[in-house]
Amino acid sequence: AWALYHLMSSPNVKIEAISCVKGNSNVTMVGRNVMRILAAMGKENEVPVFLGSNERLITPEPTVNPDDMFFGVDGFSDVDYSHLPPPNMALLKTGAVHEIARLILKYPSEISFISLGPLTNLALVLKAYPETRQLIKEVLIMGGNRHGVGNTESAAEFNFYQDPEGANIVLNNYPGPITILPWETANRENLVMNQTWRFETITSGPPNPVLEILNPAELKALEAGANWLPCDLLVAMAFTHPELVTERKQYPGSVELAGLLTGSACVESSQRRNRPHYHRRQHGPLCGAAIDRETGRGM
């Protein structure tokens, strides 16, 4: 939600469409949450919102205890928003995969795809419409990890864990520039904000309808004392202000699909450097390894 708020508020960004995918909630609830944020910004009619895949590429999915879901079943901590106007669900469209492909073909080498959740939709685009592979300007990904540090399983980051096959397809089938903001970067000490800063500094301005939605959701999610870590916002800010990324590293990598302990981890493979087909992307995905915290805070 923070990334959407940031991107929709950025004057130099034109969002052609928003595609929803099952992530921390089912795809319909994700769509509802998107519409709720857009409505709070007075922009629900400005950008089309499309529902995409409601399951990972390979099923069955892992069983999840609802009590273990960080942002609840609905993705907004199951907060009661009945005092707010309901989001206009009639504006939601279906067919996200086709729409993504249509836009890529309409605007060749102009579309930046910013992934804030699992990569299922983009993986389906690359497989169903292979002609799009050479026509995407760039892909930015919030997800994956560099050193096997997990936030879901022992070595898995949430977005890659939700659809490891989808992530693997994107990393191996899209030949253009990929920028990944991995879990270890987002979780670095200098990027973690305490709750006092989050709820006092950010809310110190004039009343904001978006904060009426996000404040109670995050207060509930962080009630156990966790720090504020807006991973999605970091990758959105890296897109709008690339100068915030102060350290970048490139690794040839893929996703571990069969490991008992390392499943869904993003794995560096030095052997791939010597494979003839590897040079389709000259140096592999670019990982944002460090971000300027103070400049980011000021924004």
Tab-separated table of C-alpha atoms in Angstrom:
chain	number	residue	atom	x	y	z
A	1	ALA	CA	0.000	0.000	0.000
A	2	TRP	CA	2.843	2.397	0.784
A	3	ALA	CA	4.417	1.756	-2.606
A	4	LEU	CA	1.111	2.421	-4.352
A	5	TYR	CA	0.652	5.623	-2.370
A	6	HIS	CA	4.171	6.764	-3.247
A	7	LEU	CA	3.934	5.939	-6.947
A	8	MET	CA	0.483	7.482	-7.335
A	9	SER	CA	1.831	10.652	-5.686
A	10	SER	CA	4.921	10.870	-7.903
A	11	PRO	CA	4.468	13.507	-10.648
A	12	ASN	CA	7.021	11.904	-12.974
A	13	VAL	CA	5.421	8.445	-12.931
A	14	LYS	CA	2.560	7.429	-15.192
A	15	ILE	CA	0.915	4.225	-14.017
A	16	GLU	CA	-0.731	2.517	-16.976
A	17	ALA	CA	-2.337	-0.261	-14.928
A	18	ILE	CA	-2.227	-2.036	-11.590
A	19	SER	CA	-2.265	-5.829	-11.670
A	20	CYS	CA	-3.221	-7.776	-8.559
A	21	VAL	CA	-1.936	-11.206	-7.595
A	22	LYS	CA	-2.443	-13.451	-4.601
A	23	GLY	CA	0.155	-12.542	-2.011
A	24	ASN	CA	-0.580	-11.754	1.618
A	25	SER	CA	-4.275	-12.225	0.811
A	26	ASN	CA	-6.397	-13.654	-1.988
A	27	VAL	CA	-6.486	-11.691	-5.217
A	28	THR	CA	-9.977	-10.246	-4.669
A	29	MET	CA	-9.005	-8.869	-1.273
A	30	VAL	CA	-5.809	-7.482	-2.781
A	31	GLY	CA	-7.951	-5.726	-5.387
A	32	ARG	CA	-10.229	-4.372	-2.682
A	33	ASN	CA	-7.263	-3.010	-0.734
A	34	VAL	CA	-5.894	-1.321	-3.862
A	35	MET	CA	-9.263	0.277	-4.567
A	36	ARG	CA	-9.500	1.427	-0.961
A	37	ILE	CA	-6.158	3.254	-1.212
A	38	LEU	CA	-7.019	4.774	-4.592
A	39	ALA	CA	-10.373	5.968	-3.258
A	40	ALA	CA	-8.683	7.546	-0.238
A	41	MET	CA	-6.441	9.445	-2.663
A	42	GLY	CA	-9.403	10.456	-4.817
A	43	LYS	CA	-7.910	8.541	-7.746
A	44	GLU	CA	-10.014	5.409	-8.086
A	45	ASN	CA	-11.014	6.389	-11.633
A	46	GLU	CA	-7.519	7.375	-12.793
A	47	VAL	CA	-5.820	3.973	-13.140
A	48	PRO	CA	-7.407	0.658	-14.201
A	49	VAL	CA	-6.987	-2.189	-11.713
A	50	PHE	CA	-6.887	-5.773	-12.991
A	51	LEU	CA	-7.235	-9.020	-11.082
A	52	GLY	CA	-4.649	-11.635	-11.981
A	53	SER	CA	-3.755	-15.065	-10.672
A	54	ASN	CA	-5.270	-16.279	-7.411
A	55	GLU	CA	-2.843	-19.167	-7.042
A	56	ARG	CA	0.802	-19.986	-7.625
A	57	LEU	CA	1.856	-21.731	-10.825
A	58	ILE	CA	2.350	-25.124	-9.160
A	59	THR	CA	-0.240	-26.270	-6.648
A	60	PRO	CA	-1.067	-27.295	-3.961
A	61	GLU	CA	0.117	-24.338	-1.973
A	62	PRO	CA	1.610	-24.627	1.517
A	63	THR	CA	-0.936	-24.605	4.315
A	64	VAL	CA	-0.938	-21.329	6.224
A	65	ASN	CA	-2.333	-20.782	9.706
A	66	PRO	CA	-4.427	-17.563	9.594
A	67	ASP	CA	-2.985	-16.603	12.982
A	68	ASP	CA	0.475	-16.525	11.414
A	69	MET	CA	-0.466	-14.048	8.683
A	70	PHE	CA	1.337	-10.794	9.498
A	71	PHE	CA	-1.342	-8.546	7.989
A	72	GLY	CA	-4.274	-10.814	8.753
A	73	VAL	CA	-6.486	-12.685	6.336
A	74	ASP	CA	-7.495	-9.617	4.309
A	75	GLY	CA	-4.038	-8.036	3.992
A	76	PHE	CA	-5.027	-4.999	6.080
A	77	SER	CA	-4.886	-6.704	9.502
A	78	ASP	CA	-8.641	-7.474	9.370
A	79	VAL	CA	-9.391	-3.945	10.572
A	80	ASP	CA	-13.031	-2.849	10.611
A	81	TYR	CA	-13.326	-0.023	8.078
A	82	SER	CA	-17.119	0.130	8.150
A	83	HIS	CA	-16.923	3.822	9.119
A	84	LEU	CA	-15.251	4.574	5.767
A	85	PRO	CA	-16.906	4.579	2.333
A	86	PRO	CA	-16.630	1.086	0.815
A	87	PRO	CA	-14.282	0.662	-2.154
A	88	ASN	CA	-15.982	0.521	-5.540
A	89	MET	CA	-15.410	-3.128	-6.457
A	90	ALA	CA	-17.308	-2.643	-9.725
A	91	LEU	CA	-14.243	-0.828	-11.072
A	92	LEU	CA	-12.094	-3.951	-10.796
A	93	LYS	CA	-11.388	-5.660	-14.108
A	94	THR	CA	-10.265	-9.201	-14.876
A	95	GLY	CA	-7.567	-10.381	-17.260
A	96	ALA	CA	-4.408	-8.884	-15.750
A	97	VAL	CA	-2.089	-11.139	-17.750
A	98	HIS	CA	-3.586	-10.131	-21.092
A	99	GLU	CA	-3.576	-6.446	-20.123
A	100	ILE	CA	0.090	-6.519	-19.111
A	101	ALA	CA	0.982	-8.095	-22.454
A	102	ARG	CA	-1.182	-5.580	-24.336
A	103	LEU	CA	0.565	-2.635	-22.704
A	104	ILE	CA	4.036	-4.059	-23.331
A	105	LEU	CA	3.213	-4.552	-27.009
A	106	LYS	CA	1.610	-1.111	-27.257
A	107	TYR	CA	4.568	0.651	-25.633
A	108	PRO	CA	7.653	-1.379	-26.608
A	109	SER	CA	10.705	-0.705	-24.425
A	110	GLU	CA	8.783	1.880	-22.397
A	111	ILE	CA	7.074	-0.200	-19.696
A	112	SER	CA	8.762	-0.694	-16.316
A	113	PHE	CA	7.185	-3.586	-14.407
A	114	ILE	CA	7.373	-3.061	-10.637
A	115	SER	CA	6.628	-6.258	-8.736
A	116	LEU	CA	5.567	-5.808	-5.112
A	117	GLY	CA	4.261	-9.349	-4.617
A	118	PRO	CA	4.699	-12.816	-6.107
A	119	LEU	CA	5.770	-12.891	-9.759
A	120	THR	CA	2.968	-15.153	-11.001
A	121	ASN	CA	1.342	-12.633	-13.353
A	122	LEU	CA	4.579	-11.630	-15.061
A	123	ALA	CA	5.671	-15.262	-15.373
A	124	LEU	CA	2.411	-16.054	-17.153
A	125	VAL	CA	2.941	-13.099	-19.491
A	126	LEU	CA	6.449	-14.249	-20.415
A	127	LYS	CA	5.222	-17.779	-21.133
A	128	ALA	CA	1.926	-16.997	-22.871
A	129	TYR	CA	3.269	-14.006	-24.810
A	130	PRO	CA	6.966	-14.759	-25.460
A	131	GLU	CA	7.124	-11.843	-27.906
A	132	THR	CA	6.994	-9.519	-24.888
A	133	ARG	CA	10.291	-10.746	-23.445
A	134	GLN	CA	12.429	-8.367	-25.494
A	135	LEU	CA	10.027	-5.441	-25.158
A	136	ILE	CA	9.931	-4.719	-21.408
A	137	LYS	CA	12.119	-1.774	-20.435
A	138	GLU	CA	13.006	-3.141	-16.990
A	139	VAL	CA	11.702	-5.222	-14.102
A	140	LEU	CA	12.008	-4.162	-10.460
A	141	ILE	CA	11.341	-6.814	-7.834
A	142	MET	CA	10.668	-6.628	-4.122
A	143	GLY	CA	11.584	-10.133	-3.095
A	144	GLY	CA	14.171	-12.852	-2.948
A	145	ASN	CA	17.299	-12.931	-0.852
A	146	ARG	CA	21.062	-12.820	-1.323
A	147	HIS	CA	22.455	-14.800	1.595
A	148	GLY	CA	19.783	-17.380	2.356
A	149	VAL	CA	18.166	-15.279	5.091
A	150	GLY	CA	14.458	-16.050	5.148
A	151	ASN	CA	11.384	-14.363	6.582
A	152	THR	CA	8.953	-17.197	5.832
A	153	GLU	CA	10.820	-20.497	5.825
A	154	SER	CA	14.426	-20.932	6.978
A	155	ALA	CA	15.860	-19.632	3.706
A	156	ALA	CA	12.868	-18.223	1.836
A	157	GLU	CA	11.647	-14.659	1.378
A	158	PHE	CA	7.841	-14.313	1.349
A	159	ASN	CA	7.204	-13.211	-2.248
A	160	PHE	CA	9.493	-15.841	-3.779
A	161	TYR	CA	8.116	-18.450	-1.370
A	162	GLN	CA	4.559	-17.734	-2.506
A	163	ASP	CA	5.461	-18.664	-6.096
A	164	PRO	CA	9.048	-19.904	-6.492
A	165	GLU	CA	8.370	-21.283	-9.969
A	166	GLY	CA	6.988	-17.928	-11.071
A	167	ALA	CA	10.066	-16.136	-9.759
A	168	ASN	CA	12.325	-18.666	-11.463
A	169	ILE	CA	10.562	-18.171	-14.802
A	170	VAL	CA	11.045	-14.409	-14.623
A	171	LEU	CA	14.727	-14.649	-13.700
A	172	ASN	CA	15.402	-17.146	-16.475
A	173	ASN	CA	13.120	-15.930	-19.276
A	174	TYR	CA	13.290	-12.146	-19.139
A	175	PRO	CA	16.558	-11.045	-20.779
A	176	GLY	CA	16.392	-7.377	-19.879
A	177	PRO	CA	17.550	-5.474	-16.797
A	178	ILE	CA	16.253	-6.768	-13.472
A	179	THR	CA	16.682	-4.882	-10.209
A	180	ILE	CA	15.962	-6.841	-7.036
A	181	LEU	CA	15.581	-5.339	-3.577
A	182	PRO	CA	16.182	-8.508	-1.534
A	183	TRP	CA	15.068	-9.227	2.000
A	184	GLU	CA	18.529	-8.755	3.488
A	185	THR	CA	18.744	-5.214	2.113
A	186	ALA	CA	15.283	-4.278	3.366
A	187	ASN	CA	16.096	-5.795	6.756
A	188	ARG	CA	19.403	-3.985	7.223
A	189	GLU	CA	19.606	-2.166	10.514
A	190	ASN	CA	19.938	1.249	8.912
A	191	LEU	CA	16.601	0.858	7.088
A	192	VAL	CA	14.481	-0.434	9.969
A	193	MET	CA	12.309	2.288	11.505
A	194	ASN	CA	10.989	2.095	15.056
A	195	GLN	CA	7.297	2.473	15.773
A	196	THR	CA	7.747	5.877	17.405
A	197	TRP	CA	9.167	7.326	14.203
A	198	ARG	CA	6.490	5.629	12.104
A	199	PHE	CA	3.454	6.724	14.075
A	200	GLU	CA	4.644	10.129	15.314
A	201	THR	CA	6.669	11.527	12.427
A	202	ILE	CA	4.598	10.280	9.491
A	203	THR	CA	1.299	11.188	11.147
A	204	SER	CA	2.408	14.639	12.309
A	205	GLY	CA	1.100	16.427	9.213
A	206	PRO	CA	-2.440	17.399	8.243
A	207	PRO	CA	-5.181	14.733	8.201
A	208	ASN	CA	-4.622	12.184	5.467
A	209	PRO	CA	-7.337	9.723	4.349
A	210	VAL	CA	-4.681	7.163	3.358
A	211	LEU	CA	-3.290	7.158	6.892
A	212	GLU	CA	-6.803	6.537	8.206
A	213	ILE	CA	-6.466	3.180	6.465
A	214	LEU	CA	-2.809	2.368	7.058
A	215	ASN	CA	-2.422	3.516	10.662
A	216	PRO	CA	-4.843	1.041	12.281
A	217	ALA	CA	-3.704	-1.779	9.995
A	218	GLU	CA	-0.051	-1.289	10.894
A	219	LEU	CA	-0.712	-0.618	14.567
A	220	LYS	CA	-2.386	-4.004	14.774
A	221	ALA	CA	0.302	-5.766	12.746
A	222	LEU	CA	3.078	-4.262	14.871
A	223	GLU	CA	1.392	-4.639	18.254
A	224	ALA	CA	3.884	-7.332	19.283
A	225	GLY	CA	6.621	-4.707	19.182
A	226	ALA	CA	8.050	-5.262	15.719
A	227	ASN	CA	9.768	-2.407	13.917
A	228	TRP	CA	8.335	-0.784	10.797
A	229	LEU	CA	9.835	-2.163	7.607
A	230	PRO	CA	8.040	-0.926	4.449
A	231	CYS	CA	9.709	-3.263	1.951
A	232	ASP	CA	7.380	-2.373	-0.921
A	233	LEU	CA	7.963	1.346	-0.397
A	234	LEU	CA	11.725	0.867	-0.668
A	235	VAL	CA	11.560	-0.631	-4.157
A	236	ALA	CA	9.092	2.050	-5.274
A	237	MET	CA	11.427	4.766	-4.014
A	238	ALA	CA	14.371	3.077	-5.726
A	239	PHE	CA	12.384	3.381	-8.966
A	240	THR	CA	11.441	7.042	-8.590
A	241	HIS	CA	14.758	8.080	-7.035
A	242	PRO	CA	17.477	5.644	-8.152
A	243	GLU	CA	20.091	7.817	-6.447
A	244	LEU	CA	18.819	6.423	-3.121
A	245	VAL	CA	20.469	3.096	-3.939
A	246	THR	CA	24.024	3.687	-2.763
A	247	GLU	CA	25.356	0.183	-3.391
A	248	ARG	CA	24.538	-2.255	-6.177
A	249	LYS	CA	25.790	-5.790	-6.746
A	250	GLN	CA	25.172	-8.130	-9.668
A	251	TYR	CA	24.784	-11.871	-9.285
A	252	PRO	CA	23.888	-14.602	-11.759
A	253	GLY	CA	21.148	-16.397	-9.901
A	254	SER	CA	18.090	-18.589	-9.978
A	255	VAL	CA	15.512	-19.920	-7.527
A	256	GLU	CA	15.971	-23.173	-5.628
A	257	LEU	CA	12.905	-25.276	-6.419
A	258	ALA	CA	13.732	-28.626	-4.821
A	259	GLY	CA	15.797	-27.991	-1.690
A	260	LEU	CA	14.397	-29.386	1.544
A	261	LEU	CA	15.931	-26.600	3.632
A	262	THR	CA	16.658	-23.972	1.002
A	263	GLY	CA	13.507	-24.204	-1.130
A	264	SER	CA	12.404	-20.890	-2.692
A	265	ALA	CA	15.733	-19.248	-1.909
A	266	CYS	CA	17.395	-17.101	-4.555
A	267	VAL	CA	20.684	-18.865	-5.254
A	268	GLU	CA	23.779	-17.419	-6.890
A	269	SER	CA	25.350	-19.730	-9.446
A	270	SER	CA	28.864	-18.950	-10.612
A	271	GLN	CA	28.675	-21.839	-13.097
A	272	ARG	CA	26.051	-19.977	-15.115
A	273	ARG	CA	28.620	-17.378	-16.090
A	274	ASN	CA	30.180	-19.912	-18.450
A	275	ARG	CA	26.983	-21.042	-20.144
A	276	PRO	CA	26.569	-19.672	-23.680
A	277	HIS	CA	22.949	-18.661	-23.202
A	278	TYR	CA	23.689	-16.825	-19.974
A	279	HIS	CA	24.954	-13.767	-21.842
A	280	ARG	CA	21.428	-12.839	-22.882
A	281	ARG	CA	21.550	-10.745	-19.667
A	282	GLN	CA	25.151	-9.724	-19.483
A	283	HIS	CA	25.700	-9.651	-15.748
A	284	GLY	CA	22.625	-11.136	-14.088
A	285	PRO	CA	20.045	-9.446	-11.852
A	286	LEU	CA	21.140	-6.274	-10.106
A	287	CYS	CA	20.629	-6.353	-6.348
A	288	GLY	CA	20.169	-3.139	-4.423
A	289	ALA	CA	22.520	-3.809	-1.518
A	290	ALA	CA	22.272	-0.489	0.341
A	291	ILE	CA	19.861	2.462	0.446
A	292	ASP	CA	20.367	5.998	1.764
A	293	ARG	CA	18.201	5.940	4.869
A	294	GLU	CA	18.243	9.614	5.834
A	295	THR	CA	17.381	10.864	2.359
A	296	GLY	CA	14.615	8.283	2.174
A	297	ARG	CA	13.230	9.370	5.526
A	298	GLY	CA	13.112	12.971	4.375
A	299	MET	CA	11.031	11.998	1.365
